């Protein structure tokens, strides 16, 4: 996936302002520089500045006030972390996300195996059935997200569920990425592999086996590293 020079420059500006907001260098209420100030300071075009500011606004880090300018809104520091769909476009991106989520999801599966209820197990089985019956990529991704949410709910800790819902389908972007081609046989084969992995994690949770439940994440990492190498 090619990245244009303008997009790369916009990325640099977004990262610069995100860091300033996160560290408190730009506290709530701070005014962003004008387009003219940015173009003169960094030597970029107004198009680059507008793209960067648009991304910051989408992430809840910038609010525009007509006739006054752009400012850091209330609560910006608490909304600074985002994983946008545009960031997950290559296998390398998937691996980075998997590395980030590995500890979180492994602990979640561990706790689910220790604490699950009959209702939790029913929800997991229902999500598995939906994945088996999914007829397209979007349906499969939605069912996969529901599966992870069911594991989070089975921990009995609402913060796991809230964080899982925050990440949403970006917790499991890999299927959408891998199934972007048109080969139905390849789709079916890959979907079967994923569903088999999910079946194993449900069996482990049903058995109350936290060690086996953790293997799910390790297998995911290995699968996408292999996929990267094959490409």
CSV table of C-alpha atoms in Angstrom, one decimal, residues 75-214:
chain,number,residue,atom,x,y,z
A,75,UNK,CA,-10.9,15.2,27.8
A,76,UNK,CA,-8.5,15.1,24.8
A,77,UNK,CA,-5.8,13.4,26.8
A,78,UNK,CA,-8.1,10.6,27.6
A,79,UNK,CA,-9.1,10.0,24.0
A,80,UNK,CA,-5.7,10.2,22.5
A,81,UNK,CA,-5.2,6.5,21.9
A,82,UNK,CA,-6.9,5.3,18.8
A,83,UNK,CA,-6.5,2.5,16.3
A,84,UNK,CA,-8.1,3.6,13.1
A,85,UNK,CA,-9.1,1.3,10.2
A,86,UNK,CA,-6.7,3.3,7.9
A,87,UNK,CA,-3.8,2.2,10.1
A,88,UNK,CA,-4.5,-1.5,9.6
A,89,UNK,CA,-3.8,-2.1,5.9
A,90,UNK,CA,-0.8,-4.4,5.8
A,91,UNK,CA,0.4,-7.7,7.5
A,92,UNK,CA,3.0,-5.7,9.4
A,93,UNK,CA,0.2,-3.6,10.9
A,94,UNK,CA,-1.7,-6.7,11.9
A,95,UNK,CA,1.4,-8.1,13.7
A,96,UNK,CA,1.9,-4.9,15.6
A,97,UNK,CA,-1.7,-4.9,16.8
A,98,UNK,CA,-1.4,-8.6,17.7
A,99,UNK,CA,1.7,-7.8,19.8
A,100,UNK,CA,-0.1,-5.0,21.6
A,101,UNK,CA,-3.2,-7.1,22.3
A,102,UNK,CA,-1.4,-10.4,23.2
A,103,UNK,CA,-1.0,-9.8,26.9
A,104,UNK,CA,-4.4,-8.2,27.2
A,105,UNK,CA,-6.3,-11.0,25.4
A,106,UNK,CA,-4.3,-13.8,26.9
A,107,UNK,CA,-5.2,-12.6,30.4
A,108,UNK,CA,-8.8,-12.1,29.4
A,109,UNK,CA,-9.0,-15.7,28.2
A,110,UNK,CA,-7.3,-16.9,31.4
A,111,UNK,CA,-9.9,-15.2,33.6
A,112,UNK,CA,-12.7,-16.3,31.4
A,113,UNK,CA,-11.6,-20.0,31.9
A,114,UNK,CA,-11.7,-19.4,35.6
A,115,UNK,CA,-14.9,-17.5,35.9
A,116,UNK,CA,-17.3,-18.3,33.0
A,117,UNK,CA,-20.9,-19.1,33.6
A,118,UNK,CA,-23.3,-21.2,31.6
A,119,UNK,CA,-24.7,-18.1,30.0
A,120,UNK,CA,-21.2,-17.0,29.0
A,121,UNK,CA,-20.6,-20.4,27.4
A,122,UNK,CA,-23.8,-20.2,25.5
A,123,UNK,CA,-22.8,-16.8,24.2
A,124,UNK,CA,-19.5,-18.1,23.0
A,125,UNK,CA,-21.1,-21.0,21.2
A,126,UNK,CA,-23.6,-18.7,19.6
A,127,UNK,CA,-20.7,-16.5,18.3
A,128,UNK,CA,-19.0,-19.6,17.0
A,129,UNK,CA,-22.1,-20.7,15.1
A,130,UNK,CA,-22.4,-17.2,13.6
A,131,UNK,CA,-18.8,-17.4,12.3
A,132,UNK,CA,-19.5,-20.8,10.8
A,133,UNK,CA,-22.6,-19.5,9.0
A,134,UNK,CA,-21.0,-16.2,7.9
A,135,UNK,CA,-21.4,-15.8,4.2
A,136,UNK,CA,-19.1,-12.8,3.6
A,137,UNK,CA,-16.2,-11.0,5.1
A,138,UNK,CA,-18.2,-8.3,7.0
A,139,UNK,CA,-20.4,-10.9,8.6
A,140,UNK,CA,-17.4,-13.0,9.6
A,141,UNK,CA,-15.7,-10.0,11.1
A,142,UNK,CA,-18.8,-9.0,13.1
A,143,UNK,CA,-19.2,-12.5,14.4
A,144,UNK,CA,-15.5,-12.6,15.4
A,145,UNK,CA,-15.9,-9.3,17.3
A,146,UNK,CA,-18.9,-10.7,19.1
A,147,UNK,CA,-16.8,-13.8,20.1
A,148,UNK,CA,-14.1,-11.6,21.7
A,149,UNK,CA,-16.7,-9.6,23.4
A,150,UNK,CA,-18.2,-12.8,24.8
A,151,UNK,CA,-14.8,-13.8,26.2
A,152,UNK,CA,-14.4,-10.3,27.8
A,153,UNK,CA,-17.9,-10.6,29.4
A,154,UNK,CA,-17.0,-14.0,30.8
A,155,UNK,CA,-14.1,-12.5,32.8
A,156,UNK,CA,-16.7,-10.8,35.0
A,157,UNK,CA,-14.6,-7.7,34.8
A,158,UNK,CA,-16.5,-4.9,33.0
A,159,UNK,CA,-13.3,-3.0,32.1
A,160,UNK,CA,-12.2,-5.9,29.8
A,161,UNK,CA,-15.5,-5.7,28.0
A,162,UNK,CA,-15.3,-1.9,27.7
A,163,UNK,CA,-11.8,-2.0,26.3
A,164,UNK,CA,-12.8,-4.8,23.9
A,165,UNK,CA,-15.8,-2.8,22.7
A,166,UNK,CA,-13.5,0.3,22.3
A,167,UNK,CA,-11.2,-1.6,20.0
A,168,UNK,CA,-14.1,-3.2,18.2
A,169,UNK,CA,-13.3,-5.0,14.9
A,170,UNK,CA,-9.8,-3.6,15.1
A,171,UNK,CA,-9.2,-6.2,17.7
A,172,UNK,CA,-9.5,-8.7,14.9
A,173,UNK,CA,-8.6,-7.0,11.6
A,174,UNK,CA,-6.7,-9.9,10.2
A,175,UNK,CA,-9.6,-11.8,8.6
A,176,UNK,CA,-10.7,-8.7,6.7
A,177,UNK,CA,-7.1,-8.2,5.5
A,178,UNK,CA,-6.5,-11.7,4.5
A,179,UNK,CA,-9.9,-12.2,2.8
A,180,UNK,CA,-9.6,-9.2,0.6
A,181,UNK,CA,-9.2,-11.3,-2.5
A,182,UNK,CA,-11.9,-13.0,-4.5
A,183,UNK,CA,-10.9,-16.7,-4.2
A,184,UNK,CA,-13.9,-18.4,-2.4
A,185,UNK,CA,-11.9,-21.6,-1.8
A,186,UNK,CA,-9.1,-19.7,-0.1
A,187,UNK,CA,-11.7,-17.8,2.0
A,188,UNK,CA,-13.4,-21.0,3.1
A,189,UNK,CA,-10.1,-22.7,4.0
A,190,UNK,CA,-8.8,-19.7,6.0
A,191,UNK,CA,-12.2,-19.2,7.8
A,192,UNK,CA,-12.1,-22.9,8.8
A,193,UNK,CA,-8.7,-22.4,10.3
A,194,UNK,CA,-9.8,-19.4,12.3
A,195,UNK,CA,-13.0,-21.2,13.4
A,196,UNK,CA,-11.0,-24.2,14.5
A,197,UNK,CA,-8.8,-22.0,16.7
A,198,UNK,CA,-11.8,-20.4,18.2
A,199,UNK,CA,-13.4,-23.8,18.9
A,200,UNK,CA,-10.2,-24.7,20.8
A,201,UNK,CA,-10.4,-21.6,23.0
A,202,UNK,CA,-14.1,-22.3,23.8
A,203,UNK,CA,-13.3,-25.9,24.7
A,204,UNK,CA,-10.5,-24.6,27.0
A,205,UNK,CA,-12.8,-22.1,28.7
A,206,UNK,CA,-15.5,-24.7,29.1
A,207,UNK,CA,-13.0,-27.0,30.7
A,208,UNK,CA,-11.8,-24.3,33.0
A,209,UNK,CA,-8.2,-24.6,31.6
A,210,UNK,CA,-6.6,-21.1,31.6
A,211,UNK,CA,-3.2,-22.5,30.2
A,212,UNK,CA,-4.9,-23.9,27.1
A,213,UNK,CA,-7.0,-20.8,26.7
A,214,UNK,CA,-3.8,-18.7,26.4
